[in-house]
Amino acid sequence: MAITCLGHPNASVHRIFSTPPTLQSIPVKVEMPDHGVTPHLAPFLPYIEKASSGPAVGWRMPKNLSQPIKVETLKSWLSICDTNHEGHCKVSDKRRSRVQHATRLVDVRRRCVVRADQFDVDPLFDPVYVALSYVWGQVSCPSLTTATIEDMETEGSLNDSARRLPRTICDAMKLVADLGFTYLWVDRLCIVQDDEADKQAQIKAMGAIYSNSTFTLVAAQSHDASGPLSSRPLQASSTTIISMTGRLVAKPLASVANIWTKQLSYMTGPKDATARAGMDPSLREDPKTAQEVMNIMSVDLLRTVWFSRGWTFQEFLFARRKIIFHNNTVNWECHCASSHEQQRQPALSPQLCSRRTLFRAFLGLDVDPWPNFHRFARLAALLTPRHFTYPEDVLDAFDGAAAAFAHIYEGGLVTGIPEMLFDAALIWQPYHPLERREPAVISEDEAVLPTWSWISWRGNVQSESWQSAHDYIKRLPHAASSTVNNEDAEENIDKAHPRQRWITISTVDWYHSETLSSRRDRIHVNADHWRKLYDRYAAAPPGWWTKHVVNDDDPDRSTASSTHYFTNDAHLGPDYEFWYPIPIGFDLKGRAARSRYLHCTTRHAFMRVSSQAYRVSAHHCAILALHDARGEPAGCLRLNCQYGDEEYMSKLSGANQTYRLIELSEGSVDLGYGETGKQLLDSPLADVFDEWSLPGWSRVEGVYEFVNVMWIEINGKGIASRLAVGRVERVAWKDAVVGEVEISIG
């Protein structure tokens, strides 16, 4: 099967071909670190959104690894945050004691494990604890088990000579004591590893454990637990130095230099290529602002093993305050500020601190009090590339976030997909070819890794393919759209919420179940109901919603499918504009269901595919054209393979080959771009609608109506699997349909 490259004749098609793989297809602005993600991900990236815009006073890289890190600096960060960020970053003692979920802690002074239930009976027992986030790796060392509990609860049992604990844990215990704290939570020592009930309870409480810690120590310096917490010694006082030197895992200088010179456009180095290749990063030109410094720090942290691991995803997400060791330095991040080692005082960001504080207090996670799927999609894009030693753990690692989102999205989540937006969220697409997560220690029948959910795949999901799932968003204030540079805010908002309104329409009744024989629960796609209801009636719903007319000078006027929009001034304010009302609140009592199977009765068809595969500039997957009865292109499928994968393509070859497709939903998009001279491929949606680039594609104006389809394969047990998702022009699909079929997808 041949490969053909497609793209707008006037577009810079090479812009993706010549760049390394990234999480998104939108090019990154030079003001942002080139970590492979767009500015929309800023709220979930380390440091960036909370950095000061002031000058980079005192910034310098350490001259060598013998230069100590001052523990007083870490203490000052905690003190400043305690004093200035009250109610934002540190959970109150009352709140902590009420929602304490850690069943055991490590007493770093008595050097033993203690039971957390003493909090309730001993008024002198201090509930304040520090959590450790690290990479365990393949390190072998003592763990808490049913056989070792009694011994580990004995004072002195965790002395270095007695237990041979891994280096990261030993260093963390020393630092916690030196910072004036007594208790440390470490998963290996605080969860009974061979007690399945205890392990599952603690896994479900993981988000609360990190959220309720006074701060989290992030050990991102080393590849695994055998390495040091810090590559440099910690100077506890003017006379005391805690040595933490050991096996270093920092990238070779040549590799680091390559990051500075090629990825960060505002950084410069020696002009001579030979000198640049081996230069020490401390020789580069100093950044001008604290924001630029923290951008550099973000690049470094995103490239660590720690950030690539699956379990650290929710640890980073839920931790309110973090002291982060990585790349031979240490940094601070809390809800309100981020700071580098040489920055004496973390700068407060008032506009940031004023938002979402109440909802974090209840849910432990920075979320909006309304179903902001725009943010959800970008959060998911940060989880999908992460690696798990046991891939079946992915739902456990997402459990804390899923529980929080279940309070926001009506109906909760079904295996990572919000029920109220199910149709639109089901049509996710890969940005790069994805790797199926397959269970390592349990059978495939026991694992919850269905092919239809994004959470079952490892790689880069194209979050833009989920845009119709937040079609209710008309316009948001800049801060809510997660933009970083005000001058680019308008452009970023248009990328996130293009003025061409793309909607997904329910046509299939979906049910989900844990097993093939268990009860099947109906999936209620309420967003589709609300859209139809309030597109038809002009009156605002009872409550806090207000209806507005789309004015003639509104930039959305020319392409708006509705003549009115809504605001909820009481809860969100007038700057949040929606095409139709959505539920507002954080206690909708939804649940995060774990289902293996989807069930439906839907229409199906057999359609011919092109004899060659194509690629477009917006992503790195091959696409196949779907042909109507006349042999004209009527749609496409995005394959889970790269455009040059000849082995995969050879399996698809064959003249007049037909694929079995099932209907998922319908959809439409207004092809009018609203500006004179604009062509269809200039639209932001062209990054998702691959068929618009196909040779002979003629549907370039009016309203494009289509059917979302899934190419399926059915195994010997009669269970279908997702092979690819795409679209077919509505009339062509109607002509191709051969009837209805009952389908179970696993």
C-alpha positions as a printed Julia matrix, in Angstrom:
746×3 Matrix{Float64}:
   0.0     0.0    0.0
   1.47    3.33  -1.06
   1.91    6.47   1.04
   0.97    9.93  -0.15
   1.58   13.21   1.68
  -1.25   15.71   1.74
  -1.54   19.31   2.82
  -2.65   22.76   1.86
  -0.6    23.93  -1.16
   0.13   27.23   0.55
   0.67   25.83   4.05
   4.04   25.03   5.55
   3.45   21.27   5.36
   6.99   20.56   6.55
   6.41   22.17   9.96
   5.48   18.85  11.54
   7.62   16.64   9.29
  10.85   18.27  10.47
  10.14   18.47  14.21
  10.41   15.79  16.9
   7.25   14.09  18.18
   5.1    16.26  20.43
   1.93   15.86  22.44
   0.02   18.29  20.27
  -0.08   19.35  16.64
  -0.17   23.09  17.45
   3.32   24.63  17.21
   4.68   25.9   20.52
   5.27   29.61  20.99
   8.87   30.63  21.66
   7.83   32.05  25.02
   6.94   28.55  26.16
   9.43   25.74  26.81
   9.52   23.26  23.97
   8.3    20.33  26.03
   6.06   19.07  23.25
   2.8    20.52  24.55
   0.76   23.63  23.88
   0.03   26.61  26.14
  -3.38   25.08  26.94
  -1.56   22.54  29.11
   0.08   25.21  31.28
  -2.16   24.64  34.37
  -0.97   21.04  34.56
   2.72   21.64  33.83
   5.29   22.27  36.53
   6.11   25.84  37.47
   4.97   27.71  34.35
   1.61   29.19  35.3
   2.81   30.26  38.75
   6.15   31.86  37.94
   6.9    35.51  38.63
   7.24   37.87  35.68
   9.93   39.82  37.52
  13.65   39.82  36.73
  15.73   36.69  37.25
  17.51   38.14  40.3
  20.22   35.88  41.68
  19.79   33.18  39.04
  22.82   31.01  38.36
  23.45   27.35  37.77
  25.61   25.6   40.37
  29.28   25.66  39.4
  29.81   22.05  40.46
  28.1    19.24  42.34
  29.95   20.03  45.56
  28.11   23.34  45.9
  25.6    22.7   48.72
  21.86   23.38  48.71
  20.82   25.39  51.75
  18.08   23.79  53.79
  17.25   27.28  55.07
  16.04   28.09  51.56
  13.55   25.24  51.74
  12.42   26.36  55.19
  11.9    29.92  53.93
   9.67   28.67  51.1
   7.47   26.84  53.59
   7.36   29.81  55.95
   6.5    32.33  53.22
   3.76   30.07  51.89
   2.35   29.51  55.4
   2.26   33.28  56.01
   1.09   34.63  52.65
  -0.92   31.84  51.03
  -3.27   30.92  53.86
  -6.35   29.08  52.66
  -4.81   28.37  49.26
  -1.94   25.94  49.65
  -1.87   24.4   53.12
  -4.7    22.21  54.33
  -5.92   23.18  57.79
  -5.36   20.87  60.76
  -9.14   20.6   61.16
  -9.57   19.59  57.55
  -6.62   17.18  57.69
  -7.85   15.35  60.77
 -11.33   15.07  59.26
 -10.24   13.59  55.96
  -7.05   11.78  56.94
  -6.68    8.75  54.68
  -3.12    7.56  55.36
  -3.36    4.49  57.59
   0.35    4.51  58.51
   3.27    6.93  58.54
   7.01    6.71  59.01
   8.24    8.4   62.19
  11.59    9.79  60.99
  12.78   10.49  64.56
  11.89    7.16  66.17
  12.81    5.44  62.89
   9.76    3.2   62.68
   6.29    2.87  61.17
   3.38    4.23  63.22
  -0.36    3.76  62.88
  -2.32    6.84  61.85
  -5.33    5.86  63.97
  -3.37    7.23  66.95
  -4.4    10.66  65.64
  -7.88   10.13  67.05
  -6.87    8.98  70.54
  -3.65   10.84  71.29
  -4.06   14.66  71.39
  -0.27   15.05  71.37
   0.11   13.09  68.13
   0.88   15.6   65.39
  -1.11   14.8   62.21
   1.15   16.92  59.98
   3.11   14.74  57.54
   5.23   15.02  54.42
   4.6    12.78  51.37
   7.33   11.39  49.14
   6.91   11.11  45.37
   9.63    9.08  43.69
  10.37    6.34  41.15
  10.7     2.92  42.71
  12.04    1.15  39.63
  13.33   -2.38  40.07
  15.04   -1.75  43.4
  14.79   -4.59  45.9
  14.45   -3.57  49.52
  12.35   -4.17  52.66
   8.64   -3.41  52.4
   5.71   -3.37  54.79
   3.99   -6.76  54.72
   1.78   -8.72  57.08
   4.94  -10.53  58.23
   6.99   -7.36  58.89
   4.36   -5.02  60.39
   5.13   -5.85  64.0
   8.87   -5.54  63.47
   8.66   -2.27  61.51
   6.51   -0.7   64.21
   9.39   -1.21  66.66
  11.4     1.93  67.38
  14.73    1.94  65.54
  13.65   -0.73  63.06
  14.27    1.62  60.11
  17.81    2.56  61.03
  20.12    2.46  58.01
  22.16   -0.4   59.39
  19.09   -2.42  60.33
  17.0    -2.18  57.2
  19.14   -1.14  54.26
  16.46    1.13  52.93
  17.05    2.54  49.44
  18.98    5.78  49.2
  16.08    8.0   48.15
  14.0     7.03  51.21
  16.94    7.4   53.61
  17.73   10.86  52.25
  14.07   11.9   52.44
  13.86   10.81  56.09
  16.96   12.86  56.95
  15.65   15.95  55.19
  12.17   15.74  56.72
  13.73   15.64  60.2
  16.05   18.54  59.4
  13.1    20.62  58.2
  11.49   20.15  61.6
   8.85   17.55  60.73
   8.3    14.12  62.23
   6.18   12.06  59.85
   6.74   10.91  56.27
   4.39    8.97  54.02
   6.15    6.5   51.7
   4.06    4.01  49.77
   6.48    1.11  50.19
   6.56    1.49  53.98
   3.01    2.7   54.65
   0.92    0.3   52.53
   0.79   -3.4   53.44
   2.06   -4.78  50.15
   0.57   -8.29  50.49
  -2.79   -7.18  51.92
  -5.0    -6.63  48.89
  -7.75   -4.87  50.86
  -5.29   -2.42  52.44
  -3.56   -1.84  49.13
  -6.78   -1.09  47.24
  -8.05    1.22  49.99
  -4.8     3.18  49.97
  -4.72    3.35  46.17
  -8.2     4.85  46.17
  -7.1     7.32  48.84
  -3.88    8.29  47.04
  -5.19   11.63  45.82
  -6.28   12.56  49.36
  -2.98   11.38  50.85
  -0.96   13.75  48.66
  -3.51   16.55  48.84
  -3.57   16.46  52.65
   0.21   16.33  53.16
   1.79   19.53  54.42
   4.03   19.33  51.35
   5.41   16.69  48.98
   9.07   15.89  48.42
   9.55   15.11  44.72
  12.61   12.95  44.05
  13.07   13.46  40.3
  16.89   13.53  40.39
  17.33    9.77  40.14
  16.08    7.04  37.84
  14.99    4.85  40.76
  14.94    4.62  44.56
  18.59    3.56  44.79
  19.76    7.04  43.77
  20.15   10.12  45.96
  17.39   12.61  46.64
  19.79   15.38  45.61
  22.97   15.22  43.53
  24.41   17.98  45.73
  24.93   18.01  49.52
  22.28   19.66  51.69
  23.63   22.27  54.07
  21.43   22.06  57.14
  23.27   24.85  59.01
  26.5    26.81  58.84
  28.4    23.79  60.18
  26.3    20.77  59.23
  26.12   19.29  55.75
  23.96   16.3   54.88
  25.86   14.47  52.15
  23.57   13.19  49.44
  26.09   12.67  46.69
  25.89    9.36  44.94
  25.07    7.86  41.58
  23.93   10.72  39.37
  21.39   10.43  36.62
  21.59   13.91  35.11
  21.78   13.93  31.33
  25.29   14.18  29.82
  26.37   17.77  29.33
  26.25   17.38  25.56
  22.63   16.25  25.81
  21.7    19.11  28.13
  23.47   21.6   25.89
  21.48   20.25  22.97
  18.28   21.09  24.84
  19.39   24.65  25.53
  20.64   25.45  22.03
  17.96   23.73  19.97
  14.82   23.81  22.07
  14.83   27.16  23.88
  15.11   29.94  21.37
  15.92   32.59  23.94
  18.98   30.68  25.18
  22.36   31.11  23.46
  25.71   29.4   23.77
  29.12   29.3   22.08
  28.8    29.86  18.36
  31.37   27.22  17.49
  29.57   23.93  16.92
  32.28   21.83  18.56
  32.32   24.0   21.67
  28.51   24.03  21.82
  28.24   20.24  21.69
  30.12   19.76  24.94
  29.48   22.99  26.76
  28.42   23.15  30.38
  24.89   24.63  30.59
  26.18   27.14  33.17
  28.02   28.89  30.33
  24.85   29.86  28.54
  23.45   33.39  28.59
  21.39   34.02  31.71
  17.62   34.23  31.26
  16.18   37.69  31.85
  13.09   36.94  33.94
  12.03   34.51  36.63
   9.41   33.21  34.16
  12.18   32.23  31.75
  14.07   30.5   34.55
  11.03   28.44  35.5
  10.41   27.62  31.84
  13.89   26.1   31.79
  13.12   24.2   34.97
   9.9    22.91  33.44
  11.75   21.6   30.39
  14.18   19.8   32.67
  11.51   18.23  34.86
   9.4    17.09  31.91
  12.4    15.15  30.62
  13.02   13.21  33.84
  12.16    9.57  34.38
  10.0    10.7   37.31
   7.69   12.73  35.05
   7.35    9.85  32.58
   6.07    7.36  35.16
   2.37    6.67  35.49
   1.99    6.73  39.27
   3.61   10.16  39.64
   0.8    11.64  37.53
  -1.73   12.01  40.33
   0.97   12.58  42.95
   2.05   15.71  41.09
  -1.55   16.68  40.39
  -2.84   16.47  43.96
   0.18   17.69  45.93
  -0.61   21.22  47.11
   2.99   22.17  47.83
   6.09   20.58  46.35
   9.84   20.76  46.98
  11.25   19.28  43.79
  14.78   17.91  43.34
  15.88   17.42  39.75
  18.71   18.2   37.34
  21.16   19.1   40.12
  18.96   21.78  41.64
  15.85   22.22  43.79
  12.66   24.21  43.15
   9.42   25.13  44.87
   5.85   25.0   43.65
   2.58   25.6   45.44
  -0.92   26.67  44.4
   0.15   30.31  44.31
   3.79   30.46  43.25
   6.87   28.71  41.92
  10.47   29.54  42.71
  13.98   28.45  41.81
  16.78   27.76  44.23
  18.33   31.21  44.0
  15.06   33.12  44.18
  14.7    34.25  47.76
  10.94   34.75  47.89
   8.25   32.96  45.87
   6.2    35.66  44.18
   2.46   35.58  44.8
   0.18   35.46  41.77
  -3.09   37.05  43.01
  -5.13   36.39  39.87
  -4.17   32.73  39.99
  -4.78   32.35  43.71
  -8.27   33.8   43.5
  -9.61   30.93  41.44
 -10.75   27.39  42.18
  -9.59   27.53  45.81
 -12.96   26.47  47.28
 -13.28   23.5   44.95
  -9.76   22.3   45.61
 -10.55   22.34  49.33
 -13.4    19.87  48.75
 -12.0    17.76  45.9
  -8.25   18.02  46.48
  -7.68   18.96  42.84
  -7.54   22.23  40.92
 -10.77   21.93  38.94
 -13.46   24.29  37.76
 -16.95   24.12  39.31
 -18.36   23.23  35.89
 -17.55   20.48  33.37
 -14.62   22.13  31.6
 -13.81   19.32  29.18
 -11.29   21.58  27.48
  -9.1    21.18  30.58
 -10.02   17.5   31.0
  -8.77   16.71  27.5
  -5.42   18.33  28.16
  -5.06   16.56  31.46
  -5.69   13.25  29.69
  -3.03   14.18  27.13
  -0.48   14.32  29.95
  -1.4    10.86  31.27
  -1.49    8.87  28.04
   2.27    8.99  27.29
   3.24    7.75  30.77
   4.71    4.35  31.45
   3.53    1.74  33.95
   5.5    -1.32  34.99
   2.08   -2.99  35.23
  -0.11   -1.38  32.54
  -3.26   -2.65  34.24
  -2.57   -0.05  36.98
  -3.5     2.88  34.74
  -7.06    3.21  36.09
  -5.76    3.09  39.65
  -3.32    5.91  38.84
  -6.19    7.95  37.39
  -8.57    7.08  40.21
  -8.05   10.23  42.28
  -8.6    12.53  39.33
 -11.54   10.44  38.13
 -13.21   10.67  41.55
 -12.84   14.46  41.52
 -14.2    14.8   37.99
 -17.12   12.51  38.84
 -18.36   15.27  41.17
 -18.28   17.76  38.27
 -19.57   15.74  35.3
 -23.17   14.65  35.61
 -23.36   10.87  35.61
 -19.68   10.5   36.46
 -17.13    8.71  34.29
 -17.19    5.39  32.44
 -13.64    4.0   32.21
 -12.18    7.49  31.88
 -14.91    8.96  29.64
 -17.47   11.45  31.07
 -20.96   10.0   30.69
 -22.67   13.33  29.93
 -20.36   13.84  26.91
 -19.91   10.2   25.99
 -20.61   10.36  22.25
 -18.17   13.21  21.62
 -15.51   11.79  23.94
 -15.69    8.36  22.29
 -14.3     9.65  18.97
 -10.79   10.44  20.3
  -7.96   10.1   17.82
  -4.23    9.33  18.1
  -1.64   11.99  17.34
   1.12    9.39  17.07
   0.51    5.65  16.7
  -0.49    4.33  20.11
   0.63    1.25  22.02
  -2.1    -0.89  23.54
  -1.69   -1.29  27.3
  -1.72   -5.04  27.92
  -1.85   -6.52  31.42
   1.42   -7.82  32.82
   0.4    -9.96  35.8
  -3.33  -10.61  35.38
  -5.32  -12.02  32.5
  -6.83   -9.87  29.81
 -10.3   -10.86  31.0
  -9.51   -9.56  34.51
  -7.96   -6.28  33.37
 -10.1    -3.22  32.6
  -8.35   -2.05  29.43
 -11.04   -1.79  26.73
  -9.99   -0.76  23.24
 -12.7     1.93  23.08
 -11.26    4.05  25.93
  -8.3     6.4   25.54
  -7.01    5.29  28.93
  -6.16    1.83  27.57
  -3.58    3.18  25.14
  -0.1     4.59  25.65
   1.15    7.44  23.48
  -0.09   10.82  22.38
  -3.83   11.32  22.03
  -4.78   14.36  19.93
  -6.75   16.42  22.42
  -8.11   18.57  19.56
 -10.08   15.52  18.41
 -12.23   16.08  21.5
 -13.28   19.63  20.61
 -16.91   18.76  19.98
 -17.1    17.46  23.56
 -16.91   21.08  24.75
 -19.09   22.58  22.02
 -21.12   24.3   24.77
 -18.25   26.76  25.3
 -18.74   29.98  23.38
 -16.04   32.1   25.03
 -14.06   32.04  28.26
 -11.94   34.63  30.02
  -8.25   34.37  29.22
  -7.3    32.79  32.54
  -9.91   30.06  32.17
  -8.59   29.23  28.72
  -5.2    28.58  30.28
  -3.22   30.95  28.11
   0.11   32.24  29.29
   0.96   35.23  27.15
  -1.78   37.87  27.07
  -0.76   39.09  23.64
  -1.4    35.61  22.25
  -4.51   34.94  24.3
  -6.99   35.61  21.51
  -5.21   33.28  19.12
  -4.98   30.52  21.72
  -8.67   30.8   22.56
  -9.58   30.53  18.89
  -7.45   27.39  18.61
  -9.21   25.87  21.61
 -12.73   26.99  20.69
 -12.81   27.63  16.92
 -15.62   29.79  15.66
 -16.75   26.98  13.38
 -19.06   25.14  15.73
 -18.52   21.39  15.62
 -21.21   19.34  17.33
 -21.73   15.63  17.94
 -25.28   14.29  17.87
 -26.44   11.15  19.7
 -27.9     8.44  17.47
 -26.99    5.33  19.49
 -28.19    4.18  22.92
 -25.09    3.02  24.79
 -24.86    0.66  27.75
 -21.81   -0.37  29.76
 -21.01   -3.38  31.95
 -18.13   -4.76  33.98
 -18.5    -8.24  32.49
 -20.5    -9.73  29.65
 -22.98  -11.26  32.09
 -23.26   -8.43  34.63
 -25.9    -5.71  34.68
 -25.83   -3.27  31.78
 -26.21    0.37  32.8
 -27.56    2.99  30.42
 -25.23    5.85  29.47
 -27.09    9.16  29.56
 -25.55   11.67  27.15
 -27.21   14.7   28.72
 -25.17   17.31  26.88
 -26.87   16.29  23.64
 -30.27   16.71  25.32
 -29.43   20.19  26.66
 -28.12   21.36  23.3
 -31.31   20.33  21.51
 -33.52   21.74  24.24
 -31.99   25.21  24.43
 -31.34   25.55  20.72
 -35.08   25.15  20.34
 -36.4    27.26  23.24
 -35.3    30.82  23.91
 -36.12   30.96  27.62
 -33.29   30.44  30.1
 -33.69   27.49  32.48
 -34.8    28.16  36.05
 -32.03   29.17  38.38
 -29.0    31.37  37.81
 -28.81   31.3   34.03
 -29.3    34.41  31.86
 -30.05   34.4   28.13
 -28.28   36.86  25.79
 -28.72   37.67  22.11
 -25.71   37.24  19.82
 -25.07   40.83  18.68
 -24.23   41.83  15.14
 -20.7    42.82  16.16
 -20.05   39.53  17.96
 -17.13   37.72  16.25
 -19.15   34.48  16.51
 -22.15   36.0   14.71
 -21.29   34.9   11.18
 -20.92   31.21  12.04
 -23.13   30.85  15.09
 -25.74   28.11  14.78
 -27.76   29.78  17.53
 -29.02   33.33  17.9
 -28.47   33.38  21.66
 -26.11   32.24  24.38
 -26.14   31.91  28.18
 -24.16   33.07  31.2
 -24.25   32.06  34.84
 -23.37   35.32  36.59
 -23.94   34.04  40.12
 -21.44   31.18  40.0
 -19.05   32.01  37.15
 -19.51   35.63  36.13
 -20.45   37.29  32.84
 -17.17   36.46  31.07
 -18.06   32.76  30.86
 -20.29   32.4   27.78
 -21.99   29.13  26.81
 -24.09   28.15  23.82
 -26.37   26.22  26.11
 -26.66   25.72  29.9
 -24.69   22.99  31.63
 -24.76   21.74  35.25
 -22.77   23.9   37.65
 -21.6    22.44  40.93
 -19.18   20.05  42.54
 -21.41   17.5   44.25
 -23.29   15.74  41.48
 -22.59   12.39  43.16
 -21.39   10.72  40.0
 -19.16    7.68  40.16
 -16.05    6.62  38.32
 -17.24    3.31  36.85
 -14.77    0.72  35.59
 -16.43   -1.11  32.73
 -14.85   -3.41  30.17
 -17.68   -3.49  27.68
 -19.9    -1.19  25.68
 -23.14   -2.5   24.22
 -25.46   -1.05  21.59
 -27.69   -1.68  18.63
 -26.43    0.41  15.76
 -26.27    0.66  11.98
 -23.35   -0.91  10.15
 -21.93   -0.86   6.64
 -19.14   -2.26   4.51
 -17.21    0.46   2.68
 -14.37    0.33   0.19
 -11.09    1.95   1.13
  -8.41    3.6   -0.94
  -5.61    1.47  -2.38
  -3.06    3.79  -0.83
  -2.63    5.44   2.55
  -2.18    9.17   3.0
  -0.65   11.44   5.6
  -1.34   15.04   6.52
   0.75   17.63   8.29
  -1.36   17.83  11.44
  -0.37   14.46  12.98
   1.85   11.43  12.51
  -0.67    8.73  11.63
  -1.59    7.3    8.24
  -5.15    7.79   6.96
  -7.28    5.75   4.57
  -9.91    7.27   2.31
 -13.39    5.72   2.4
 -15.18    5.67  -0.96
 -18.86    5.9   -1.82
 -20.63    3.74  -4.4
 -19.27    5.92  -7.22
 -15.71    5.57  -6.06
 -15.53    9.16  -4.78
 -13.97    9.97  -1.4
 -16.72   10.12   1.21
 -14.73   10.04   4.43
 -11.65    8.58   6.06
 -10.19    6.49   8.87
  -7.15    7.52  10.91
  -5.02    4.42  11.38
  -3.01    3.49  14.42
   0.22    3.32  12.45
   2.83    5.72  11.18
   2.76    6.81   7.59
   5.91    4.8    6.76
   4.94    1.55   8.47
   5.11   -0.77   5.47
   4.56   -3.9    7.58
   1.25   -2.56   8.92
   0.26   -1.27   5.5
   0.92   -4.62   3.82
  -1.83   -6.14   5.94
  -4.3    -3.62   4.54
  -3.47   -4.01   0.86
  -5.84   -5.39  -1.69
  -7.97   -4.08  -4.51
 -11.49   -2.97  -3.63
 -11.0    -4.04  -0.03
 -13.95   -3.33   2.23
 -13.99   -2.61   5.96
 -16.79   -3.25   8.41
 -17.84   -0.01  10.08
 -20.36    0.74  12.8
 -22.1     4.04  13.52
 -21.1     5.83  16.74
 -22.95    9.11  16.35
 -23.65   11.88  13.88
 -22.02   15.29  13.65
 -21.92   18.56  11.77
 -19.68   21.55  11.3
 -20.34   24.83   9.54
 -17.71   25.1    6.81
 -18.07   28.87   6.6
 -14.95   30.24   8.26
 -16.46   33.69   8.69
 -13.63   35.68   7.09
 -13.22   36.69   3.47
 -10.48   34.8    1.67
 -10.17   32.02   4.22
  -9.94   28.5    2.81
 -11.2    25.33   4.44
  -7.7    24.08   5.28
  -6.94   27.35   7.07
  -9.44   26.35   9.74
  -8.13   25.07  13.09
 -10.46   22.11  12.61
  -8.44   20.99   9.58
  -6.01   19.46  12.09
  -8.75   16.99  13.01
 -10.82   16.59   9.82
  -8.32   14.6    7.75
 -10.8    14.04   4.91
 -10.67   17.73   3.95
  -7.16   17.13   2.6
  -8.06   14.11   0.46
  -7.68   14.41  -3.34
 -11.08   15.0   -4.89
 -12.74   16.15  -1.66
 -15.55   18.44  -2.82
 -17.5    19.34   0.33
 -15.96   22.76   1.03
 -18.91   25.0    1.86
 -22.23   25.01   3.69
 -22.8    22.61   6.59
 -20.8    19.41   6.52
 -22.98   16.61   7.95
 -21.32   13.3    8.7
 -21.47   10.1   10.7
 -18.75    9.14  13.17
 -17.78    5.53  12.51
 -15.56    2.87  14.05
 -13.72    0.21  12.09
 -14.08   -2.95  14.17
 -12.68   -6.45  14.33
 -14.7    -9.24  15.98
 -12.91  -12.06  17.81
 -13.92  -15.68  18.24
 -16.02  -14.8   21.3
 -18.1   -12.32  19.31
 -16.53   -9.26  20.99
 -15.61   -6.3   18.82
 -12.4    -4.27  19.18
 -11.66   -0.76  17.99
  -9.23   -0.65  15.06
  -9.77    2.95  13.97
 -12.27    5.81  14.12
 -13.22    8.18  11.33
 -16.08    9.94   9.56
 -18.3     9.33   6.54
 -20.37   11.98   4.76
 -23.96   11.52   5.95
 -25.64   10.81   2.6
 -22.9     8.37   1.58
 -23.28    6.53   4.87
 -27.04    6.28   4.47
 -26.52    4.69   1.05
 -23.93    2.24   2.4
 -25.82    1.02   5.48
 -26.85   -2.63   5.26
 -28.89   -2.81   8.46
 -28.69   -2.81  12.24
 -26.52   -5.01  14.42
 -26.12   -5.69  18.14
 -22.52   -5.08  19.14
 -20.47   -5.54  22.31
 -17.12   -3.73  22.23
 -14.3    -4.7   24.57
